[in-house]
PDB file of C-alpha atoms in Angstrom:
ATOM      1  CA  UNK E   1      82.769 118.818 -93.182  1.00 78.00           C
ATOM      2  CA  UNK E   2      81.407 119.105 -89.541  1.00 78.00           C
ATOM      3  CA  UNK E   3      82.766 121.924 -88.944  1.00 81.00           C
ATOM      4  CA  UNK E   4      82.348 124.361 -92.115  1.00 80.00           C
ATOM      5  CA  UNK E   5      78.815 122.805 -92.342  1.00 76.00           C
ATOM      6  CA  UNK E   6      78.676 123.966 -88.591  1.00 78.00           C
ATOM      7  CA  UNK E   7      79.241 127.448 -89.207  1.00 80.00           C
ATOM      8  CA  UNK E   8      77.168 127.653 -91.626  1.00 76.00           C
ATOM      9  CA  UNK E   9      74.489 126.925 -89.987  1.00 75.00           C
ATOM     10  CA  UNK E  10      75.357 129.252 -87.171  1.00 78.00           C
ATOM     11  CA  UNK E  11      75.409 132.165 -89.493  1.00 76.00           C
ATOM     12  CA  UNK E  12      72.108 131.536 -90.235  1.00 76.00           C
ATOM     13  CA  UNK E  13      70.436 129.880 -87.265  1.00 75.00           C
ATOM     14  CA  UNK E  14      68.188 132.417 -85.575  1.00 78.00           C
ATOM     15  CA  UNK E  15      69.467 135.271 -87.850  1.00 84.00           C
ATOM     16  CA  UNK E  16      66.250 137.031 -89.158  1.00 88.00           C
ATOM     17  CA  UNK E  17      68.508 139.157 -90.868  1.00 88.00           C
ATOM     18  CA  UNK E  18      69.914 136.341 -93.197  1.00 86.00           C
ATOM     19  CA  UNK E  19      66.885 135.003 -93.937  1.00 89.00           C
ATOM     20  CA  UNK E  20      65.214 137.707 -95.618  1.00 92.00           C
ATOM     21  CA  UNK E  21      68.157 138.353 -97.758  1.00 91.00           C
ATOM     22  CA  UNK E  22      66.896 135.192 -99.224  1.00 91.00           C
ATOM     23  CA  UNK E  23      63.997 137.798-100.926  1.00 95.00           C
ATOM     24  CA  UNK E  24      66.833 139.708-103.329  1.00 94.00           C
ATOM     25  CA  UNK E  25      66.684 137.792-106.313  1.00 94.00           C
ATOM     26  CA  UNK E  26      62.990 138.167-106.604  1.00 96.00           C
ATOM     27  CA  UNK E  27      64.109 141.863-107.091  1.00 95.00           C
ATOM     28  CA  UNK E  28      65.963 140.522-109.982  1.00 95.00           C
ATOM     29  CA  UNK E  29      63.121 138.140-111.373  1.00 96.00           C
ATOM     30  CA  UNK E  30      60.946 141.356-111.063  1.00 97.00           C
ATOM     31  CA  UNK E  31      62.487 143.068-113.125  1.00 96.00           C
ATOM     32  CA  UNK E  32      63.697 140.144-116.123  1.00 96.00           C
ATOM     33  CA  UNK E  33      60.234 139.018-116.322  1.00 97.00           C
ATOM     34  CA  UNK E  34      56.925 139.854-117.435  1.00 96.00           C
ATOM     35  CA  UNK E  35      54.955 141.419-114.639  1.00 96.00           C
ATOM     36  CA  UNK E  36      51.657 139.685-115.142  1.00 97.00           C
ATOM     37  CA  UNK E  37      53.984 135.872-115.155  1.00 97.00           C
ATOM     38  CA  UNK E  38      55.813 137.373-112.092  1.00 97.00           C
ATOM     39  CA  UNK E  39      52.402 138.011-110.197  1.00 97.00           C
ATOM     40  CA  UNK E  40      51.600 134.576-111.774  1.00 97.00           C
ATOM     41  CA  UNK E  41      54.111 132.237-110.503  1.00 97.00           C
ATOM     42  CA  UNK E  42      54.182 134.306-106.807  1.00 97.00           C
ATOM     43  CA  UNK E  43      49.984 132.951-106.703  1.00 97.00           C
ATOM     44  CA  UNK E  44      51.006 129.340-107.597  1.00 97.00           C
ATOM     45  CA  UNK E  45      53.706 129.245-105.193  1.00 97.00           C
ATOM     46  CA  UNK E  46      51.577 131.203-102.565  1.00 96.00           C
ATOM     47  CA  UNK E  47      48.864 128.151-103.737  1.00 96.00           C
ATOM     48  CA  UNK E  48      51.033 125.790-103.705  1.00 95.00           C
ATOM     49  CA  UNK E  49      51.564 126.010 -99.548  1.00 92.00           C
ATOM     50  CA  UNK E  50      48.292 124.724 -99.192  1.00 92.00           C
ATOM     51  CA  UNK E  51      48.410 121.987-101.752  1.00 93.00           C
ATOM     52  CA  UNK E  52      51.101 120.843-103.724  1.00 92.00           C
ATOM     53  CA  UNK E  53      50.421 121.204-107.191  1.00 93.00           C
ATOM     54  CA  UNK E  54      53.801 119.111-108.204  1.00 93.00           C
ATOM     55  CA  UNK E  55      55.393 121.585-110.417  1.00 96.00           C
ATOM     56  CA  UNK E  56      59.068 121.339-108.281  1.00 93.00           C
ATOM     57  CA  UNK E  57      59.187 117.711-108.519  1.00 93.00           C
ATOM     58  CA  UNK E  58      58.848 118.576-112.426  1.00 94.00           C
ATOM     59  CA  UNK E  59      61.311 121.219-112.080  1.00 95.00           C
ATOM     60  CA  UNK E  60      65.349 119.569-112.293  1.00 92.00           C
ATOM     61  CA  UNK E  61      66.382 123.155-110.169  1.00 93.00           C
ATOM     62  CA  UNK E  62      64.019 122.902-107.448  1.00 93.00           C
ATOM     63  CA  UNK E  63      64.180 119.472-107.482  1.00 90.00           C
ATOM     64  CA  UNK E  64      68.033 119.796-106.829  1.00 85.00           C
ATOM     65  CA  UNK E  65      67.670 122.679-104.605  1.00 83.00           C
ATOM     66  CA  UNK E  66      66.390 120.456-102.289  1.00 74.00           C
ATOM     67  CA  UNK E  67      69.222 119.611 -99.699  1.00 62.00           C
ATOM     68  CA  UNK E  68      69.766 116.222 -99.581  1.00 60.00           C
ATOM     69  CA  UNK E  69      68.852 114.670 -95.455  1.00 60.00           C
ATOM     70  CA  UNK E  70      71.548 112.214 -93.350  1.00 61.00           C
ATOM     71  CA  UNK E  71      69.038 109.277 -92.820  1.00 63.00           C
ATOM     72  CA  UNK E  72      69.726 109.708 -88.668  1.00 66.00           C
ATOM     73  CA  UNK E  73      70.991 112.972 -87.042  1.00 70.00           C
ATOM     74  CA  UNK E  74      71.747 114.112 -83.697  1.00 71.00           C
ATOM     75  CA  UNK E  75      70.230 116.205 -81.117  1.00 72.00           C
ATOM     76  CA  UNK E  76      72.620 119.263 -82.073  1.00 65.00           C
ATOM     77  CA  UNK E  77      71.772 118.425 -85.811  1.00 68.00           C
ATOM     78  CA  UNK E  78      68.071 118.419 -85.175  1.00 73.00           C
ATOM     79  CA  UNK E  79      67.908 121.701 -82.876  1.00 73.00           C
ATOM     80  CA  UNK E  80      70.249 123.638 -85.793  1.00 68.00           C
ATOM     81  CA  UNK E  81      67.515 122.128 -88.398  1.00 70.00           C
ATOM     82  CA  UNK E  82      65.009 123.389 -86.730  1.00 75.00           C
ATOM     83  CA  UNK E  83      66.470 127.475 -85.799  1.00 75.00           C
ATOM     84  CA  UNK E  84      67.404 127.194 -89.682  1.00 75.00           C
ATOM     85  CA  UNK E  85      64.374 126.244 -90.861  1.00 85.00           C
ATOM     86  CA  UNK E  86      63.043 129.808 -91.847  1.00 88.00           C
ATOM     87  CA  UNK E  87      65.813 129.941 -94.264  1.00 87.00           C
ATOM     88  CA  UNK E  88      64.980 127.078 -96.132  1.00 88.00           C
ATOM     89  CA  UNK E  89      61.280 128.408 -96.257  1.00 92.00           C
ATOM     90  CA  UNK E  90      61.999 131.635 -97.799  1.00 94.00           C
ATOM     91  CA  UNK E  91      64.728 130.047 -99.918  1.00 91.00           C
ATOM     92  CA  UNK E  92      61.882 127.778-101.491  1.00 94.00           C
ATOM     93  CA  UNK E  93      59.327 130.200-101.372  1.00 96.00           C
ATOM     94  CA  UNK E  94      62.210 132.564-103.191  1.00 96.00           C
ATOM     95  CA  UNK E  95      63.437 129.854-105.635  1.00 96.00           C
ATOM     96  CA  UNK E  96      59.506 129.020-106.346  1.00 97.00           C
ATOM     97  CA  UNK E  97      58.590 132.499-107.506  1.00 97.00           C
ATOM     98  CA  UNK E  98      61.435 132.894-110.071  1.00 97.00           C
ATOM     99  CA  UNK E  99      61.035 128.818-111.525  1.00 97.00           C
ATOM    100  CA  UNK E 100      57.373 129.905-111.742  1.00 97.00           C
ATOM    101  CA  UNK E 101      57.353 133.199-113.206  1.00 98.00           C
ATOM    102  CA  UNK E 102      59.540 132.432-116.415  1.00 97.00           C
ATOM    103  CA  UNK E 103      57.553 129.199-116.405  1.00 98.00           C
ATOM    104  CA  UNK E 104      54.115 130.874-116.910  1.00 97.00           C
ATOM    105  CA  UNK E 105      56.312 133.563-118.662  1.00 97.00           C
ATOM    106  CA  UNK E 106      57.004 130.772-121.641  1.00 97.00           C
ATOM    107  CA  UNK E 107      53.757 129.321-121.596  1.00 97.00           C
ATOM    108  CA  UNK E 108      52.306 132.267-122.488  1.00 96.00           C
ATOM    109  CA  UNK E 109      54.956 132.751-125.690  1.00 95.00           C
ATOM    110  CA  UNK E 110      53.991 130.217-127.202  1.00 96.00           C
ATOM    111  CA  UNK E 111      56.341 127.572-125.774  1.00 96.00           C
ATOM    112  CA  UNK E 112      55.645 123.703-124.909  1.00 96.00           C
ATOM    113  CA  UNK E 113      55.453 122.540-121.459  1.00 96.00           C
ATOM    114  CA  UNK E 114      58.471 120.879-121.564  1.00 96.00           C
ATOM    115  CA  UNK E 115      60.719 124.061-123.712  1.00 97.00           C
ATOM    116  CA  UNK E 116      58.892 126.362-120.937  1.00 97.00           C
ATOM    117  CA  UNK E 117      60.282 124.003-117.848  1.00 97.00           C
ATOM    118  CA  UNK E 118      63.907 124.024-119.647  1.00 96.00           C
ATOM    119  CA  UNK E 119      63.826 127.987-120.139  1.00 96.00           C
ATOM    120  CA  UNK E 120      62.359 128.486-116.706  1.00 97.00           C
ATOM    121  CA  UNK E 121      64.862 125.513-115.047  1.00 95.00           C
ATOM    122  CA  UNK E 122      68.179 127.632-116.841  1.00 93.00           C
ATOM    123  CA  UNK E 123      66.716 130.955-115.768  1.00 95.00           C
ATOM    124  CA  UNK E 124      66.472 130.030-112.168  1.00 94.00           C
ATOM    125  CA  UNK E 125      69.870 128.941-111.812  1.00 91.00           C
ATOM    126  CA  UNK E 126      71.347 131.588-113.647  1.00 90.00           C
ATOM    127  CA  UNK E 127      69.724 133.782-111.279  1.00 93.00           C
ATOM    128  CA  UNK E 128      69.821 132.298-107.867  1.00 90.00           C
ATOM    129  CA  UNK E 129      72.941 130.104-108.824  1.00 77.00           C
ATOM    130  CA  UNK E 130      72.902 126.482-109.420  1.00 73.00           C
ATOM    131  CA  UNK E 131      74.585 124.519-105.897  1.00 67.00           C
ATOM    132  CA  UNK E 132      73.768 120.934-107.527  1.00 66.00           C
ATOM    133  CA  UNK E 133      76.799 118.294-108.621  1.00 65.00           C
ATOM    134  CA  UNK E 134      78.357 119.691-111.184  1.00 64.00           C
ATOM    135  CA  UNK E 135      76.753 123.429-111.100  1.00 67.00           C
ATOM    136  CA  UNK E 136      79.005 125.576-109.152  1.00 68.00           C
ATOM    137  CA  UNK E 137      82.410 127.148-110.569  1.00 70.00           C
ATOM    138  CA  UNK E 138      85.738 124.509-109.082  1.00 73.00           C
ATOM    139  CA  UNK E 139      86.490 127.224-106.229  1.00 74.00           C
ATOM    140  CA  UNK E 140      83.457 126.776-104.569  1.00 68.00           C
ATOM    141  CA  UNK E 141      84.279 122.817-104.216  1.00 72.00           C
ATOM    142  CA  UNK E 142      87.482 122.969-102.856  1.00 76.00           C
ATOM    143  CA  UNK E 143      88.212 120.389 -99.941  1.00 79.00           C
ATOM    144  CA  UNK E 144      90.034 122.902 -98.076  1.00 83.00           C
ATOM    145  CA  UNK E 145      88.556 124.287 -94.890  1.00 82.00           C
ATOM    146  CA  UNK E 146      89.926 127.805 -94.797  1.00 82.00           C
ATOM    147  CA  UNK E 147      88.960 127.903 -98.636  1.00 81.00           C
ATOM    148  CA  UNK E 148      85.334 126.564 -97.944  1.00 80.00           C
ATOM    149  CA  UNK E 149      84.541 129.225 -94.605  1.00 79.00           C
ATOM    150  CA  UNK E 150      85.739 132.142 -96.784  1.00 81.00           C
ATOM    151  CA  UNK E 151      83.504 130.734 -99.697  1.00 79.00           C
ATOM    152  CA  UNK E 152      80.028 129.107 -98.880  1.00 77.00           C
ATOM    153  CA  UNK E 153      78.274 132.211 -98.906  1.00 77.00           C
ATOM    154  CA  UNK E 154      79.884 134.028-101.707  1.00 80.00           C
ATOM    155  CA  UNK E 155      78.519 131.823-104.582  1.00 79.00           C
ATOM    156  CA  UNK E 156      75.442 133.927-104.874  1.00 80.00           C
ATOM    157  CA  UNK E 157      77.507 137.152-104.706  1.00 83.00           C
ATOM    158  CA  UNK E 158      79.007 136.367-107.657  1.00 84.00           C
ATOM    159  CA  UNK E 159      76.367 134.918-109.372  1.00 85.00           C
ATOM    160  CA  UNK E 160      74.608 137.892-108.764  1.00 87.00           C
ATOM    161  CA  UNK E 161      77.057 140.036-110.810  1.00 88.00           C
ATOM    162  CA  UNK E 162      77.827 137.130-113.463  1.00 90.00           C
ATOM    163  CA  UNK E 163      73.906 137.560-114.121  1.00 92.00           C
ATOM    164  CA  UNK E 164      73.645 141.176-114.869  1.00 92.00           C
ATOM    165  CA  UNK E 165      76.940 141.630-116.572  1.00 91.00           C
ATOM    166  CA  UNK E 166      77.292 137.898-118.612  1.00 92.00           C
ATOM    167  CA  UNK E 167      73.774 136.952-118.601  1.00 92.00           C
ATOM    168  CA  UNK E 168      71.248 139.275-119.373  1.00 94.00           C
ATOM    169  CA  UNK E 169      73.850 140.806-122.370  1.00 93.00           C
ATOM    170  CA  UNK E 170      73.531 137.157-124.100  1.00 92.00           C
ATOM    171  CA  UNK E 171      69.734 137.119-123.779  1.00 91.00           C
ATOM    172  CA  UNK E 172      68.520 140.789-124.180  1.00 93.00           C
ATOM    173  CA  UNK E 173      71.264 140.921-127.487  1.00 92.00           C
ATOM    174  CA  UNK E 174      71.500 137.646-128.764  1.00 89.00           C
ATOM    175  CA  UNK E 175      69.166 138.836-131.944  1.00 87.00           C
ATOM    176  CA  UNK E 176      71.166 141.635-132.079  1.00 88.00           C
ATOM    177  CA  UNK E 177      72.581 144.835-130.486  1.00 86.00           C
ATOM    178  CA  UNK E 178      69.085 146.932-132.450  1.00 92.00           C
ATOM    179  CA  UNK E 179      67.439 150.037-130.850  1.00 93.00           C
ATOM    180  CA  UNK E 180      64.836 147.566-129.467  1.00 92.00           C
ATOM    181  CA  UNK E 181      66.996 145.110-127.704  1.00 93.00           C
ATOM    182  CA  UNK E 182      69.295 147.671-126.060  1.00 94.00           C
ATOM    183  CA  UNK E 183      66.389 149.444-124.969  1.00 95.00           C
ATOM    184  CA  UNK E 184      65.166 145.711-123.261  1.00 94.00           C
ATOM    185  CA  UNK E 185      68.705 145.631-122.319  1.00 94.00           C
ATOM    186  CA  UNK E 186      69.101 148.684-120.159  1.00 95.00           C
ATOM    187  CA  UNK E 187      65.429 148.478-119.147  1.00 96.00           C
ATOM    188  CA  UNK E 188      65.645 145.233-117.132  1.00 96.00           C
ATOM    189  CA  UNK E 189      69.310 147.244-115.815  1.00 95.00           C
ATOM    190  CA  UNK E 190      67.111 150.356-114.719  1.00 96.00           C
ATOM    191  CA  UNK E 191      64.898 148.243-112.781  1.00 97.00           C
ATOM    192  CA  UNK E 192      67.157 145.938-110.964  1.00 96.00           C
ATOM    193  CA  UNK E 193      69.002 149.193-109.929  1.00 96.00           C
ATOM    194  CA  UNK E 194      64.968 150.284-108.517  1.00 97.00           C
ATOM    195  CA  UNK E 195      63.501 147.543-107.076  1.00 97.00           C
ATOM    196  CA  UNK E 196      67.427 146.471-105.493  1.00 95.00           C
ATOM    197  CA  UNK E 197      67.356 150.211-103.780  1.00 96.00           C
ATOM    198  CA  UNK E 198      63.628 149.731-102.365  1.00 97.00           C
ATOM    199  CA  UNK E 199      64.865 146.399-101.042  1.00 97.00           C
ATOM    200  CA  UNK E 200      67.829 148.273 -99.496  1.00 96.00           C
ATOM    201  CA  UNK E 201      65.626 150.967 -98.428  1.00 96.00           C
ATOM    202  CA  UNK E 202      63.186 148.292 -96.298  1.00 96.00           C
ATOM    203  CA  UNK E 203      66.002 146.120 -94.902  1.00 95.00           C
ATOM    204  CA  UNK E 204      68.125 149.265 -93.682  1.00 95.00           C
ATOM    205  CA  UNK E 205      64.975 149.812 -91.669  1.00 95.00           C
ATOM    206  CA  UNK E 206      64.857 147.234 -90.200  1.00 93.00           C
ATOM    207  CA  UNK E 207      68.357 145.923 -89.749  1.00 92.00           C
ATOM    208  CA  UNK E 208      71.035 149.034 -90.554  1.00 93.00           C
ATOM    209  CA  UNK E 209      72.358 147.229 -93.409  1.00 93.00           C
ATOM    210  CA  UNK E 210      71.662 147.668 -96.807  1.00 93.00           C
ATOM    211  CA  UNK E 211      72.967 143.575 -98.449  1.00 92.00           C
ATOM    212  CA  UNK E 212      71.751 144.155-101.929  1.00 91.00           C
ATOM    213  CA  UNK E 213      73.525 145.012-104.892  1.00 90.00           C
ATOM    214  CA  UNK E 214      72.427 149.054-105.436  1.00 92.00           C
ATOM    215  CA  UNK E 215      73.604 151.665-107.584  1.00 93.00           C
ATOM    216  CA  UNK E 216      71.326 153.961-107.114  1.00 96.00           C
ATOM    217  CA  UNK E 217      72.377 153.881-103.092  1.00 94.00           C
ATOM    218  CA  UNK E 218      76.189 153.726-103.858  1.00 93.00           C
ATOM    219  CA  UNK E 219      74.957 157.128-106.410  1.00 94.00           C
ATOM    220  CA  UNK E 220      73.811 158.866-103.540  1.00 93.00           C
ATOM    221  CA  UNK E 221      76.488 157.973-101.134  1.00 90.00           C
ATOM    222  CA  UNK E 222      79.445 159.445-103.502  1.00 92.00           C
ATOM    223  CA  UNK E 223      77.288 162.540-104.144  1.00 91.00           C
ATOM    224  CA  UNK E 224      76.263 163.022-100.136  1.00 87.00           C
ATOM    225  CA  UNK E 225      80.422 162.265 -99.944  1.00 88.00           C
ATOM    226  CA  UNK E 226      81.144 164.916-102.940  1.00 87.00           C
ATOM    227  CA  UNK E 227      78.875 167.176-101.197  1.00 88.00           C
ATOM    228  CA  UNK E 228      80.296 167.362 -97.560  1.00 85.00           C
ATOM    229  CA  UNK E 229      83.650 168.365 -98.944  1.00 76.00           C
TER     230      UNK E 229
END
């Protein structure tokens, strides 16, 4: 345990570059959820900086995306908490906007309080990927070392794709494969392919590497490729 959690923490200590990869699914939540609930929940988060308005302690995913604290810690422990730190904050800023927007987004259907918080609660971790007891596929809890380094930060990689290819077919058709739906359907699959290349186009600015998942990128590549020869 001390020493996968160790290098984890080094991969993301001081590493500007990992943090803001934290911003991708909001690409995703962009583009599954109604704009005006997605401009919603970011000004409640954005509010709730300044004053907590107690919707995560309502919320059983950000309430377990919490991580739990060792009651006393080290000097080494205390210095990597603190070089971390970013990542958490744009992890719950992240984690916020996508509880909040299918929150508001369910409200605003018609839906109680408590049905909205359920919808929004299974949304989120289908999305950003549940890490609480019990959430995460058996792979991603094996006690192995060598198993664990090569794993921790693939869960989200393949949640990623389990959402667009598993997910969003069971809620976009689940009333049927009709002209409407499929339209939905490949809709919400046009814009994740958008908003993931303007993410790419941003970070490759500012770091050389393009992280999220983008068609229209890998398009361009194989046609530049097709070109040249």
């Amino acid at each position: 345990n001390f020493f996968t959690n160790r290098i984890a923490r080094n991969q993301v200590a001081i590493n500007p570059g990992t943090w803001i990869t934290q911003f991708i699914p909001l690409t995703q939540s962009l583009a599954t959820t109604k704009k005006t609930a997605f401009l919603s929940g970011m000004l409640d988060t954005i509010k709730s900086l300044a004053k907590n308005d107690g919707f995560a302690e309502k919320s059983a995913f950000l309430s377990a995306r919490q991580p739990s604290d060792f009651l006393t810690k080290g000097v080494v422990d205390k210095i990597g908490d603190t070089l971390s730190a970013p990542m958490r904050w744009v992890d719950n800023f992240t984690s916020n906007v996508v509880t909040r927007s299918k929150y508001a987004e369910g409200i605003k259907r018609g839906l109680s309080p408590e049905k909205a918080m359920k919808q929004a609660d299974e949304y989120a971790a289908a999305l950003m990927a549940d890490r609480s007891l019990g959430g995460m596929p058996t792979l991603y809890n094996q006690r192995n070392p060598l198993m664990r380094i090569a794993t921790q930060f693939q869960l989200e990689v393949n949640n990623q794709l389990q959402f667009i290819f598993k997910d969003l077919p069971r809620e976009y058709l689940k009333d049927g494969a009709n002209v409407k739906n499929i339209t939905a359907y490949v809709s919400a699959l046009g814009q994740i392919a958008l908003y993931g290349w303007l993410y790419n186009q941003a970070y490759e600015k500012l770091t050389g590497r393009r992280p999220a998942l983008d068609a229209i990128g890998t398009a361009f590549k194989i046609g530049k490729t097709v070109n040249n020869k």
